[in-house]
Structure formats: structure tokens, C-alpha cells
mmCIF file of C-alpha atoms in Angstrom:
data_model
loop_
_atom_site.group_PDB
_atom_site.id
_atom_site.type_symbol
_atom_site.label_atom_id
_atom_site.label_comp_id
_atom_site.label_asym_id
_atom_site.label_seq_id
_atom_site.Cartn_x
_atom_site.Cartn_y
_atom_site.Cartn_z
ATOM 1 C CA MET A 1 -87.959 -60.487 -254.161
ATOM 2 C CA CYS A 2 -85.019 -59.734 -251.915
ATOM 3 C CA GLY A 3 -85.576 -56.017 -251.205
ATOM 4 C CA ASP A 4 -83.357 -54.351 -248.611
ATOM 5 C CA VAL A 5 -80.827 -56.742 -247.113
ATOM 6 C CA THR A 6 -77.919 -56.419 -244.703
ATOM 7 C CA LEU A 7 -74.598 -58.051 -245.502
ATOM 8 C CA GLU A 8 -75.226 -60.567 -242.735
ATOM 9 C CA SER A 9 -78.525 -61.608 -244.301
ATOM 10 C CA LEU A 10 -76.970 -61.638 -247.770
ATOM 11 C CA SER A 11 -74.464 -64.230 -246.534
ATOM 12 C CA LYS A 12 -77.311 -66.751 -246.176
ATOM 13 C CA PHE A 13 -77.752 -66.818 -249.951
ATOM 14 C CA ASP A 14 -74.431 -68.467 -250.765
ATOM 15 C CA GLY A 15 -75.869 -71.592 -252.383
ATOM 16 C CA ARG A 16 -75.311 -73.933 -249.458
ATOM 17 C CA ASP A 17 -79.047 -74.056 -248.783
ATOM 18 C CA PHE A 18 -80.506 -75.419 -252.009
ATOM 19 C CA LEU A 19 -83.941 -74.051 -251.060
ATOM 20 C CA LYS A 20 -82.639 -70.468 -251.214
ATOM 21 C CA PRO A 21 -81.663 -68.505 -254.332
ATOM 22 C CA LEU A 22 -78.038 -67.606 -254.971
ATOM 23 C CA TYR A 23 -77.160 -63.919 -254.545
ATOM 24 C CA PHE A 24 -74.226 -61.573 -254.491
ATOM 25 C CA ALA A 25 -73.932 -57.796 -254.552
ATOM 26 C CA VAL A 26 -72.000 -55.349 -256.702
ATOM 27 C CA ARG A 27 -71.834 -51.720 -255.553
ATOM 28 C CA GLY A 28 -74.776 -52.378 -253.280
ATOM 29 C CA LYS A 29 -77.054 -53.920 -255.913
ATOM 30 C CA VAL A 30 -78.071 -57.502 -255.155
ATOM 31 C CA TYR A 31 -78.130 -59.857 -258.130
ATOM 32 C CA ASP A 32 -79.945 -63.179 -258.316
ATOM 33 C CA VAL A 33 -77.293 -65.407 -259.909
ATOM 34 C CA THR A 34 -79.092 -68.680 -259.278
ATOM 35 C CA LYS A 35 -79.020 -69.558 -262.967
ATOM 36 C CA GLY A 36 -75.251 -69.070 -262.843
ATOM 37 C CA LYS A 37 -74.776 -71.702 -260.139
ATOM 38 C CA ASP A 38 -72.241 -73.510 -262.337
ATOM 39 C CA PHE A 39 -70.017 -70.477 -261.816
ATOM 40 C CA TYR A 40 -71.054 -69.299 -258.340
ATOM 41 C CA GLY A 41 -72.536 -72.336 -256.592
ATOM 42 C CA PRO A 42 -70.765 -74.560 -254.045
ATOM 43 C CA GLY A 43 -67.663 -76.135 -255.544
ATOM 44 C CA ALA A 44 -67.632 -73.798 -258.551
ATOM 45 C CA GLY A 45 -64.714 -71.582 -259.467
ATOM 46 C CA TYR A 46 -66.305 -68.325 -258.281
ATOM 47 C CA HIS A 47 -68.211 -69.619 -255.270
ATOM 48 C CA ILE A 48 -66.122 -67.293 -253.126
ATOM 49 C CA PHE A 49 -68.394 -64.489 -254.405
ATOM 50 C CA ALA A 50 -71.696 -66.073 -253.367
ATOM 51 C CA GLY A 51 -73.503 -64.316 -250.528
ATOM 52 C CA LYS A 52 -71.087 -61.363 -250.483
ATOM 53 C CA GLU A 53 -70.560 -57.823 -251.692
ATOM 54 C CA VAL A 54 -67.874 -58.400 -254.341
ATOM 55 C CA SER A 55 -67.166 -55.013 -255.944
ATOM 56 C CA ARG A 56 -63.549 -54.816 -254.846
ATOM 57 C CA ALA A 57 -62.784 -58.426 -255.778
ATOM 58 C CA LEU A 58 -64.232 -57.955 -259.273
ATOM 59 C CA ALA A 59 -62.340 -54.723 -259.829
ATOM 60 C CA LYS A 60 -59.068 -56.396 -258.825
ATOM 61 C CA MET A 61 -59.909 -59.704 -260.540
ATOM 62 C CA SER A 62 -59.264 -61.362 -257.190
ATOM 63 C CA LEU A 63 -60.526 -64.620 -255.712
ATOM 64 C CA VAL A 64 -59.277 -63.773 -252.229
ATOM 65 C CA GLU A 65 -62.100 -63.720 -249.684
ATOM 66 C CA GLU A 66 -60.714 -60.664 -247.898
ATOM 67 C CA GLU A 67 -61.180 -58.686 -251.117
ATOM 68 C CA CYS A 68 -64.918 -59.444 -251.186
ATOM 69 C CA ASN A 69 -66.202 -56.111 -249.934
ATOM 70 C CA GLY A 70 -67.392 -52.748 -251.203
ATOM 71 C CA ASN A 71 -64.270 -50.683 -250.493
ATOM 72 C CA LEU A 72 -63.277 -48.911 -253.722
ATOM 73 C CA ASP A 73 -61.392 -45.951 -252.210
ATOM 74 C CA ASP A 74 -57.865 -46.934 -253.280
ATOM 75 C CA LEU A 75 -58.613 -48.494 -256.673
ATOM 76 C CA THR A 76 -57.072 -47.264 -259.906
ATOM 77 C CA LYS A 77 -59.027 -45.955 -262.887
ATOM 78 C CA HIS A 78 -58.260 -49.182 -264.727
ATOM 79 C CA GLN A 79 -59.640 -51.275 -261.876
ATOM 80 C CA LEU A 80 -62.802 -49.170 -261.742
ATOM 81 C CA ASP A 81 -63.207 -49.631 -265.509
ATOM 82 C CA VAL A 82 -62.879 -53.391 -265.021
ATOM 83 C CA LEU A 83 -65.598 -53.232 -262.363
ATOM 84 C CA GLN A 84 -67.852 -51.264 -264.709
ATOM 85 C CA ASP A 85 -67.401 -53.947 -267.377
ATOM 86 C CA TRP A 86 -68.454 -56.625 -264.888
ATOM 87 C CA GLU A 87 -71.480 -54.586 -263.825
ATOM 88 C CA THR A 88 -72.596 -54.201 -267.436
ATOM 89 C CA LYS A 89 -72.353 -57.974 -267.940
ATOM 90 C CA PHE A 90 -74.314 -58.722 -264.784
ATOM 91 C CA GLN A 91 -77.016 -56.175 -265.623
ATOM 92 C CA GLU A 92 -77.502 -57.847 -268.999
ATOM 93 C CA LYS A 93 -77.588 -61.372 -267.602
ATOM 94 C CA TYR A 94 -79.008 -61.321 -264.063
ATOM 95 C CA GLU A 95 -81.933 -59.703 -262.297
ATOM 96 C CA VAL A 96 -81.366 -57.057 -259.640
ATOM 97 C CA VAL A 97 -83.536 -58.147 -256.713
ATOM 98 C CA GLY A 98 -82.569 -55.723 -253.974
ATOM 99 C CA GLN A 99 -79.945 -53.565 -252.371
ATOM 100 C CA VAL A 100 -77.514 -53.840 -249.486
ATOM 101 C CA VAL A 101 -78.390 -51.572 -246.569
ATOM 102 C CA PRO A 102 -76.495 -50.889 -243.327
ATOM 103 C CA PRO A 103 -77.754 -52.726 -240.244
ATOM 104 C CA LYS A 104 -80.215 -50.843 -238.068
ATOM 105 C CA GLN A 105 -79.063 -49.845 -234.597
ATOM 106 C CA MET A 106 -82.109 -50.007 -232.308
ATOM 107 C CA THR A 107 -82.626 -49.326 -228.650
ATOM 108 C CA LEU A 108 -84.925 -51.668 -226.736
ATOM 109 C CA GLN A 109 -87.507 -48.882 -226.717
ATOM 110 C CA GLU A 110 -87.379 -48.656 -230.509
ATOM 111 C CA LEU A 111 -87.516 -52.444 -230.790
ATOM 112 C CA SER A 112 -90.676 -52.478 -228.668
ATOM 113 C CA GLN A 113 -92.485 -50.486 -231.351
ATOM 114 C CA HIS A 114 -92.234 -53.512 -233.672
ATOM 115 C CA ASP A 115 -94.336 -55.894 -231.583
ATOM 116 C CA GLY A 116 -96.971 -56.604 -234.232
ATOM 117 C CA SER A 117 -99.610 -54.341 -232.719
ATOM 118 C CA ILE A 118 -99.363 -51.676 -235.443
ATOM 119 C CA ALA A 119 -100.747 -52.707 -238.825
ATOM 120 C CA GLY A 120 -98.276 -52.345 -241.668
ATOM 121 C CA LYS A 121 -95.235 -52.104 -239.411
ATOM 122 C CA PRO A 122 -92.655 -54.923 -239.626
ATOM 123 C CA MET A 123 -92.356 -57.227 -236.649
ATOM 124 C CA TYR A 124 -88.942 -57.660 -235.004
ATOM 125 C CA LEU A 125 -87.427 -59.549 -232.111
ATOM 126 C CA ALA A 126 -83.886 -59.845 -230.809
ATOM 127 C CA ILE A 127 -81.752 -62.759 -229.649
ATOM 128 C CA ARG A 128 -78.513 -61.848 -227.899
ATOM 129 C CA GLY A 129 -78.640 -58.419 -229.489
ATOM 130 C CA THR A 130 -79.220 -59.555 -233.070
ATOM 131 C CA VAL A 131 -82.496 -58.210 -234.457
ATOM 132 C CA PHE A 132 -84.536 -60.444 -236.768
ATOM 133 C CA ASP A 133 -87.473 -59.494 -238.976
ATOM 134 C CA VAL A 134 -90.091 -62.102 -238.006
ATOM 135 C CA THR A 135 -93.008 -60.515 -239.853
ATOM 136 C CA THR A 136 -93.617 -63.762 -241.750
ATOM 137 C CA GLY A 137 -93.796 -65.591 -238.408
ATOM 138 C CA LYS A 138 -96.548 -63.420 -236.961
ATOM 139 C CA SER A 139 -98.683 -66.436 -236.059
ATOM 140 C CA PHE A 140 -95.846 -67.632 -233.801
ATOM 141 C CA TYR A 141 -94.291 -64.432 -232.435
ATOM 142 C CA GLY A 142 -97.051 -61.820 -232.745
ATOM 143 C CA PRO A 143 -99.375 -60.693 -229.930
ATOM 144 C CA ASP A 144 -101.610 -63.758 -230.358
ATOM 145 C CA GLY A 145 -98.831 -66.267 -231.061
ATOM 146 C CA VAL A 146 -97.522 -69.141 -228.976
ATOM 147 C CA TYR A 147 -94.370 -67.110 -228.350
ATOM 148 C CA PRO A 148 -95.648 -63.488 -228.144
ATOM 149 C CA PHE A 149 -92.078 -62.164 -228.109
ATOM 150 C CA ALA A 150 -92.140 -59.608 -230.940
ATOM 151 C CA GLY A 151 -90.679 -56.272 -229.949
ATOM 152 C CA ARG A 152 -88.451 -57.794 -227.262
ATOM 153 C CA GLU A 153 -85.015 -59.201 -226.552
ATOM 154 C CA CYS A 154 -85.859 -62.823 -225.812
ATOM 155 C CA ALA A 155 -82.593 -64.760 -225.407
ATOM 156 C CA ARG A 156 -83.457 -65.945 -221.891
ATOM 157 C CA ALA A 157 -86.958 -67.061 -222.873
ATOM 158 C CA PHE A 158 -85.679 -69.167 -225.761
ATOM 159 C CA ALA A 159 -82.943 -70.688 -223.605
ATOM 160 C CA MET A 160 -85.584 -71.722 -221.054
ATOM 161 C CA VAL A 161 -88.095 -72.697 -223.766
ATOM 162 C CA SER A 162 -90.443 -70.374 -221.929
ATOM 163 C CA THR A 163 -93.556 -68.741 -223.343
ATOM 164 C CA GLU A 164 -93.645 -66.155 -220.553
ATOM 165 C CA VAL A 165 -93.077 -62.549 -221.605
ATOM 166 C CA GLU A 166 -91.465 -61.948 -218.199
ATOM 167 C CA ASP A 167 -88.549 -64.122 -219.354
ATOM 168 C CA CYS A 168 -87.861 -61.892 -222.359
ATOM 169 C CA ASN A 169 -84.473 -60.381 -221.584
ATOM 170 C CA ASP A 170 -80.786 -61.080 -222.214
ATOM 171 C CA ASN A 171 -79.842 -62.319 -218.723
ATOM 172 C CA LEU A 172 -78.137 -65.674 -219.253
ATOM 173 C CA GLU A 173 -75.929 -65.752 -216.155
ATOM 174 C CA ASP A 174 -77.767 -68.621 -214.435
ATOM 175 C CA MET A 175 -78.456 -70.718 -217.529
ATOM 176 C CA SER A 176 -77.426 -74.375 -217.520
ATOM 177 C CA PRO A 177 -75.351 -75.933 -220.355
ATOM 178 C CA ALA A 178 -78.531 -77.608 -221.642
ATOM 179 C CA GLU A 179 -80.348 -74.273 -221.699
ATOM 180 C CA MET A 180 -77.488 -72.625 -223.566
ATOM 181 C CA ASP A 181 -77.608 -75.479 -226.091
ATOM 182 C CA SER A 182 -81.328 -74.786 -226.481
ATOM 183 C CA LEU A 183 -80.607 -71.103 -227.125
ATOM 184 C CA ARG A 184 -78.005 -71.924 -229.759
ATOM 185 C CA ASP A 185 -80.499 -74.223 -231.457
ATOM 186 C CA TRP A 186 -83.076 -71.424 -231.583
ATOM 187 C CA GLU A 187 -80.465 -68.990 -232.895
ATOM 188 C CA SER A 188 -79.541 -71.410 -235.662
ATOM 189 C CA ARG A 189 -83.185 -71.674 -236.720
ATOM 190 C CA PHE A 190 -83.597 -67.910 -236.780
ATOM 191 C CA TYR A 191 -80.386 -67.328 -238.720
ATOM 192 C CA SER A 192 -81.617 -69.794 -241.324
ATOM 193 C CA LYS A 193 -85.209 -68.584 -241.562
ATOM 194 C CA TYR A 194 -85.462 -64.843 -240.854
ATOM 195 C CA PRO A 195 -83.654 -61.757 -242.200
ATOM 196 C CA ILE A 196 -81.202 -60.048 -239.876
ATOM 197 C CA ILE A 197 -81.898 -56.331 -239.961
ATOM 198 C CA GLY A 198 -79.628 -54.974 -237.249
ATOM 199 C CA ASN A 199 -78.571 -54.977 -233.624
ATOM 200 C CA VAL A 200 -79.778 -53.787 -230.240
ATOM 201 C CA GLN A 201 -77.996 -50.688 -229.055
ATOM 202 C CA SER A 202 -78.019 -49.508 -225.458
ATOM 203 C CA GLU A 203 -78.960 -45.940 -224.616
ATOM 204 C CA GLY A 204 -75.325 -45.329 -223.685
ATOM 205 C CA GLN A 205 -74.079 -46.658 -227.006
ATOM 206 C CA ARG A 206 -76.620 -44.492 -228.826
ATOM 207 C CA ALA A 207 -75.414 -41.408 -226.947
ATOM 208 C CA ASP A 208 -71.759 -42.230 -227.744
ATOM 209 C CA ALA A 209 -72.605 -42.702 -231.424
ATOM 210 C CA GLU A 210 -74.411 -39.358 -231.544
ATOM 211 C CA ARG A 211 -71.443 -37.614 -229.912
ATOM 212 C CA GLN A 212 -69.045 -39.162 -232.414
ATOM 213 C CA LYS A 213 -71.317 -38.145 -235.294
ATOM 214 C CA SER A 214 -71.459 -34.559 -234.019
ATOM 215 C CA SER A 215 -67.685 -34.506 -233.582
ATOM 216 C CA ARG A 216 -67.087 -35.668 -237.164
ATOM 217 C CA ALA A 217 -69.544 -33.083 -238.468
ATOM 218 C CA SER A 218 -67.755 -30.326 -236.542
ATOM 219 C CA GLN A 219 -64.365 -31.388 -237.887
ATOM 220 C CA ALA A 220 -65.679 -31.448 -241.449
ATOM 221 C CA ALA A 221 -67.252 -27.983 -241.150
#
């Protein structure tokens, strides 16, 4: 099952990795269209839809990549009716396996609460600000793993191929080209293997976001 998935994680299910199912989303619902790979798989006529939220493109009967999103604000009644027809077809033919959710915005303090020490709580780690759900890799990244990095930003440690928790931070200023290549290799593995659930947000960014939210609420009142 797919469950909750961000758009960035959804993009991994575009059919290019034959070991993964083929997904796309319509109005936030994620459909498993693997059995429709002749239509949506690599090289097929509608492959542009694979791994994306495609509500707008379906409503407009468009194969333009920029139209593959969930923005329906300016669509006509006819276009929305077209989208509803597509939804009905997909619901009859394909299984809904999850839903698209917005990425989490986590401070480092909040990230630290997902270190694998609390039973039942998902296990996260971050690389260059991108937060991955590594719950399935607990034997590697949990408290007793070879790389006990869960709950931390660990870009520097991966660049250095270090197992030391003290190296878990995002300081890359003194990294060599070879170490940066190592980091990119690790990032590639994580992007392929683990769901992306959000991003690290600094305390300052969190405060700015809260101020903007309060301002919008005041204007709407």
C-alpha cells in the first residue's frame, strides 16, 4: 500500500524503475495504474502523467507537463465535468492506494523526536534538509544500527562515510570533491529507496511562517 505520499515521493513511481508500481494522482487520490502500463508506462502515449498529480491535465485534456498539477481554480464547468468523467473511469478500473499530502516542515528539534527510540513512531533522518522516512531501515539507521543517524541531519556524516554521531550536521564547507561525490551517491540511494516526507525548517523560518499564517488569518477575518 502507498498510504500518505508527498508529490516528491509520488514522482518515484513513474515506471522508470520496473521494481516499483506505477502511480499517479487525481484530486489527491493516488491510483495504482501498473496494469495500465501500456498507456502510462515509459514510451507510452500518456507517460507524461506517471508519477504526478494530473487533475488539471485531465480536465483540460492536455499532455503538457506544466499542466500536470492539482490547480483547478480557473477551470470551466465543462472542464470540471470532463475531470469527473475521468475520475469515474479510474475508480472503476484502478485501485486507490493512498493520498497526496503536503510535505512536513520540521525543525531539527522535531526531527530529533523520530530517532527510533519511541515504539510506534516513524523514524526519520535528513540529508541536506530533505527528510526521509527510514523506518524500514531501522537495522541500519536506528539506535543500534551501523549508522545510528535517525532523528538527525546527517549530510556531513554521509559525505565523510562516517559512523560518528558527532558528524551529523549539514556543514559541508570543508568537504573535498570526492566527499561531495560520496554524499551525492548516498542521496541517490535514499531518493530511490525511502519516502520523502518533508524538509527541515529552521526556527527562524518557522517563526516567519507562523507570522505569515497569522497575517493571512487577520486579513480574512
